[in-house]
Amino acid sequence: MAFRPPRRKTPSKAWLWLRRITLSTVALLIIALAALLLLVNGERIREPLEQYLTKLTGLETTIAKAEFSPLYPQVIKLTKVSAGSIKAGEIYLEYDLSSLLSDQPLHLYDLYLKDLQVPDENERRQLFTALAPKPLVIDALRLNSIPIAAERIKAKSANLRLNDARIDRSLNISFSSGQAQLSGLTLDRLPVKSLRLEFTAPQGREAKSRTLNISALQAEVLGGMLSAQDGYFSAADNKLAFRHLNASRLILKDGLEFTAPYTLEAEEGSFSDLFYAPALPQPDAAAEPEALIFSDLSGSFSSLRLTEGRLELKLTSGSAAEIALPQYKLNLTEAKFSGTLTQGSAPSSYSVLNLNARLQGRLWQGSLDTAFTLTLPNAAPAAPGTPSDTLTVHELDLKHNVLEFDARQYEALKTLLYRLPLHLESARAQELKVLSFIPTLPLSIESLSLQGSALKFADGRLSGDSAGLINVEFSNLLYSDLLLRDGMALTTLTDEMLTFALPQLTFASSSLSASAALSFNQAPSYLLVSAPDFRLDDLNSSLSPHLFSGVVNFNLDLKAPGPFDLDTFASELSGSVSLKGDSLLISRFGLDLINGGDSLQPLTLTKDEILTALSDADIGLYQLNLKGSAAKGRAALRGSFDTPASHVFVNFALDLDSKALSGQSNFSSLSGDAKTRLTLQGTLTKPGFLIEALERGMHRPGLFIPSKMGKQPTDPAPADPAPAAPAPAVPAAPASSDVPAVPSVPAAA
């Protein structure tokens, strides 16, 4: 069976006609659209748009360039737009066409403004009222490179994005969230290099109490970086509060004064590499402030509050490369610390600083470990009922430090002890070295150890409680060139008594011991000193114009009934003193000159005059035996010694109430041909000496006082002088402490 090929199908005429019509329509639409795109573009609408906006707003409007396409009728872009004094470098707008034809708010998908300048507030309101006849809803409002010039904030450039923004007819704006970036910012005279914010608008009840929720903040300020998270800003009370705050590399050369207009709070945070220099409060408001400098300050805290420049801080841990008081050359390095700091207001608006801290570090080439509490009112004088300055040292431990101080530091320490009451609970210093650069205090100590507890300093006075204790040990102490090889002192101080014990104080080759008590109740006060076989050459130094040689035995035993009263202490004193030595030498103290010379003329000399006259020669003292006693308001010194040329007898007295001096010392040459009487006059603070030549034999060197030669005594002598009465013998010192009155000696006729 033969096969035929299938018959070829041909389209119907209807189908062919429909296809031709469709293709023709599409071609016409393309041609029409092309024509529309050519005829309707930005340049075609720019001039009509300028005219329309000028008429609508009443402000002369110009547009440098307009971009518009019928393909995207909901998008328009304008370049270099001005309306009156208002200018914008660029405007980009995406909007909902349907919202233009409905009663709903005008819906903008995106509104972008660049380089916007609005110098005139009235023109801004006029422009916005004309362009937005109904409320606006803006999905994304973006402002770029906008300068800000307000009363408290200024910025060269600001970028702002607001999400879900709404602007009502009264120009009130609201939003859900946003971001801001500002540069060249000045905030209340504080320069800020840059500031970045991420924020959300408060909702519900928070909208009334909070202005802005801040999810993140980052600022380049004061040479460093400040960042914070999870907080808010309240415009009502200028309050910034954050959950976490971090500060890095800030330079706080004026302390925290820049925060005065604001309140800053943080639940926790950290800081690193800060330079912090707060000004210390001064008792005198006119005094120049002194800075306490923290370098490379780092640490963390669990609570922070800054109110009007006052700081409250709970410091978890902290460290600093250096803490310095430059005015006093005080530097603490490798410092570590923790504690709490509060600075609040006491009664009468009196600002008070309270610091409770533990501090460790390297100080004066040694180590420091201390815990203390400081209360420091930041004003003066104190009003009634306000806290006073107080420093309580709970613990203080110094090891191997080198204390070098000058007059400024010494005066600062005295000022501190007078101004700031100090309560020392426990303190210890081990193996300190001390070096003074004060001319009036030429002190150096090779090794000094101290221990103290329960002590109080107030108004320059030291006091203690039931456990007040001071222990001192030292070796190789030099005061000028006077050497104290070693010593140890034990002191207890209570409200009732001060006791002092010096078991041994060793000079270059000899030593002494002492003990004392100062009673503030009915118990007696006393002083005991014992120096057996003491070598006088141990005392040779530039502190005295004399040089000494020989060995003495010295004993002192004084007491007074309690309680101690400075006004009556001397009159109630009793006790004894003794000084003995077989062979001594004293330079520049030529006592033999008193019993020399040829003149029989009496001389009345002051202390300085007689010491100057005696300095012309040295003196040897042999068989020295002096004994003193005090009782019933009088003190006496009796005894004798020999010089190379004379026998000397001493009988002096002192009225402990009036401080009046009396008594005589008689000089007799070894051969008996020369005799002189020295009468003590005046008071203890201004003594006088009457020297009367009773007999003269062979020629001996005498006192040379040019200003006194030939001077008559105060009472003129009679015309015919009678022979001088012989000087009475000096009686031996009585065994009891009762001292008889010194017998009077008749003056030379």
Short mmCIF file of C-alpha atoms in Angstrom, two decimals, residues 448-614:
data_model
loop_
_atom_site.label_atom_id
_atom_site.label_comp_id
_atom_site.label_asym_id
_atom_site.label_seq_id
_atom_site.Cartn_x
_atom_site.Cartn_y
_atom_site.Cartn_z
CA LEU A 448 64.88 53.58 109.54
CA SER A 449 62.06 51.26 110.57
CA LEU A 450 58.80 52.47 112.09
CA GLN A 451 55.68 50.89 113.46
CA GLY A 452 52.61 52.77 114.63
CA SER A 453 49.01 52.05 115.49
CA ALA A 454 45.95 53.84 116.85
CA LEU A 455 47.37 57.34 116.46
CA LYS A 456 45.69 60.64 115.70
CA PHE A 457 47.10 63.91 114.38
CA ALA A 458 44.91 67.00 114.68
CA ASP A 459 45.84 70.70 114.73
CA GLY A 460 49.51 69.73 114.72
CA ARG A 461 49.11 67.57 117.84
CA LEU A 462 49.57 63.86 118.29
CA SER A 463 47.16 61.78 120.36
CA GLY A 464 46.24 58.12 120.70
CA ASP A 465 43.67 55.74 122.09
CA SER A 466 44.05 52.75 124.40
CA ALA A 467 46.37 51.05 121.90
CA GLY A 468 48.40 54.01 120.61
CA LEU A 469 51.90 52.77 119.79
CA ILE A 470 55.03 54.08 118.05
CA ASN A 471 58.18 51.98 117.67
CA VAL A 472 61.29 53.38 115.99
CA GLU A 473 64.56 51.68 115.05
CA PHE A 474 67.37 53.29 113.11
CA SER A 475 71.02 52.91 112.25
CA ASN A 476 73.62 55.45 111.12
CA LEU A 477 71.69 58.66 111.66
CA LEU A 478 73.56 61.84 110.78
CA TYR A 479 72.28 65.21 111.92
CA SER A 480 74.69 67.54 110.18
CA ASP A 481 77.88 65.64 111.07
CA LEU A 482 76.72 64.33 114.45
CA LEU A 483 76.57 60.54 114.21
CA LEU A 484 74.06 58.34 116.03
CA ARG A 485 75.11 54.82 115.19
CA ASP A 486 71.88 53.11 116.16
CA GLY A 487 68.91 53.45 118.43
CA MET A 488 65.50 52.11 119.31
CA ALA A 489 62.57 53.97 120.84
CA LEU A 490 59.28 52.60 122.15
CA THR A 491 56.37 55.00 122.65
CA THR A 492 52.83 54.40 123.85
CA LEU A 493 50.24 57.12 123.58
CA THR A 494 46.79 57.15 125.12
CA ASP A 495 44.37 59.80 126.26
CA GLU A 496 45.81 59.37 129.77
CA MET A 497 49.57 59.11 129.27
CA LEU A 498 52.49 59.30 126.87
CA THR A 499 55.34 56.94 127.69
CA PHE A 500 58.71 56.90 125.99
CA ALA A 501 61.51 54.37 126.34
CA LEU A 502 64.93 54.62 124.75
CA PRO A 503 66.69 51.39 125.76
CA GLN A 504 69.87 52.37 124.00
CA LEU A 505 71.00 55.27 121.87
CA THR A 506 74.49 54.63 120.54
CA PHE A 507 76.73 57.43 119.35
CA ALA A 508 80.07 56.81 117.65
CA SER A 509 81.58 54.90 120.58
CA SER A 510 79.31 55.31 123.62
CA SER A 511 75.63 55.20 124.43
CA LEU A 512 72.92 56.45 126.73
CA SER A 513 69.45 55.29 127.73
CA ALA A 514 66.33 57.18 128.69
CA SER A 515 62.72 56.76 129.65
CA ALA A 516 59.92 59.26 130.18
CA ALA A 517 56.23 59.56 130.88
CA LEU A 518 53.89 62.48 130.38
CA SER A 519 50.73 62.02 132.41
CA PHE A 520 47.37 63.56 131.56
CA ASN A 521 45.73 62.21 134.74
CA GLN A 522 46.77 61.98 138.38
CA ALA A 523 49.78 59.74 137.71
CA PRO A 524 53.18 61.50 137.87
CA SER A 525 55.25 62.47 134.86
CA TYR A 526 58.96 61.68 134.86
CA LEU A 527 62.18 61.74 132.85
CA LEU A 528 65.15 59.42 133.42
CA VAL A 529 68.43 59.65 131.51
CA SER A 530 71.55 57.58 132.14
CA ALA A 531 74.84 57.95 130.26
CA PRO A 532 77.61 56.01 132.03
CA ASP A 533 81.15 56.35 130.70
CA PHE A 534 80.01 58.60 127.91
CA ARG A 535 82.76 59.88 125.61
CA LEU A 536 82.30 63.59 125.00
CA ASP A 537 84.14 63.45 121.68
CA ASP A 538 81.07 61.61 120.33
CA LEU A 539 79.34 65.01 120.48
CA ASN A 540 81.89 66.80 118.33
CA SER A 541 80.18 68.26 115.27
CA SER A 542 79.57 71.49 113.41
CA LEU A 543 76.42 71.92 115.49
CA SER A 544 78.56 73.26 118.35
CA PRO A 545 81.35 75.83 118.24
CA HIS A 546 83.19 73.74 120.84
CA LEU A 547 85.13 70.51 120.67
CA PHE A 548 84.94 68.07 123.56
CA SER A 549 87.16 65.33 124.92
CA GLY A 550 86.97 63.07 127.94
CA VAL A 551 84.61 60.64 129.63
CA VAL A 552 81.70 61.63 131.87
CA ASN A 553 78.98 59.95 133.85
CA PHE A 554 75.63 61.69 133.49
CA ASN A 555 72.38 60.90 135.30
CA LEU A 556 69.05 62.74 135.31
CA ASP A 557 65.98 61.95 137.37
CA LEU A 558 63.06 64.39 137.20
CA LYS A 559 59.40 64.03 138.04
CA ALA A 560 56.26 66.12 138.41
CA PRO A 561 52.81 65.33 139.75
CA GLY A 562 49.98 64.81 137.27
CA PRO A 563 48.09 65.85 135.38
CA PHE A 564 50.64 67.59 133.19
CA ASP A 565 50.02 71.33 132.90
CA LEU A 566 52.47 73.38 130.90
CA ASP A 567 51.79 76.49 132.99
CA THR A 568 52.54 74.80 136.34
CA PHE A 569 54.83 71.98 135.24
CA ALA A 570 58.11 73.75 136.03
CA SER A 571 57.09 74.95 139.49
CA GLU A 572 56.10 71.40 140.50
CA LEU A 573 59.28 69.78 139.19
CA SER A 574 61.47 67.74 141.53
CA GLY A 575 64.48 65.48 141.09
CA SER A 576 68.22 65.45 140.65
CA VAL A 577 70.98 65.58 138.06
CA SER A 578 74.66 64.71 138.28
CA LEU A 579 77.65 65.11 136.00
CA LYS A 580 81.07 63.67 136.83
CA GLY A 581 84.33 63.43 134.92
CA ASP A 582 87.98 63.01 135.80
CA SER A 583 89.67 64.72 132.88
CA LEU A 584 87.87 66.74 130.21
CA LEU A 585 88.77 69.23 127.52
CA ILE A 586 86.51 71.88 125.98
CA SER A 587 87.73 74.13 123.19
CA ARG A 588 86.89 77.84 122.93
CA PHE A 589 85.68 77.93 126.55
CA GLY A 590 88.60 79.41 128.52
CA LEU A 591 87.17 79.60 132.03
CA ASP A 592 90.65 80.38 133.43
CA LEU A 593 90.44 83.78 131.73
CA ILE A 594 87.80 84.78 134.31
CA ASN A 595 90.41 84.51 137.08
CA GLY A 596 93.08 86.37 135.11
CA GLY A 597 93.99 89.85 134.03
CA ASP A 598 95.27 92.75 136.11
CA SER A 599 92.13 94.88 136.32
CA LEU A 600 90.11 94.94 139.52
CA GLN A 601 87.23 96.68 137.76
CA PRO A 602 83.92 94.69 137.92
CA LEU A 603 82.40 93.59 134.63
CA THR A 604 78.74 92.99 133.80
CA LEU A 605 78.40 90.82 130.71
CA THR A 606 75.60 89.30 128.68
CA LYS A 607 75.59 85.68 127.61
CA ASP A 608 76.92 86.49 124.16
CA GLU A 609 79.63 88.75 125.53
CA ILE A 610 80.99 86.23 128.00
CA LEU A 611 80.90 83.38 125.48
CA THR A 612 82.75 85.53 122.97
CA ALA A 613 85.38 86.42 125.56
CA LEU A 614 85.82 82.80 126.66
#
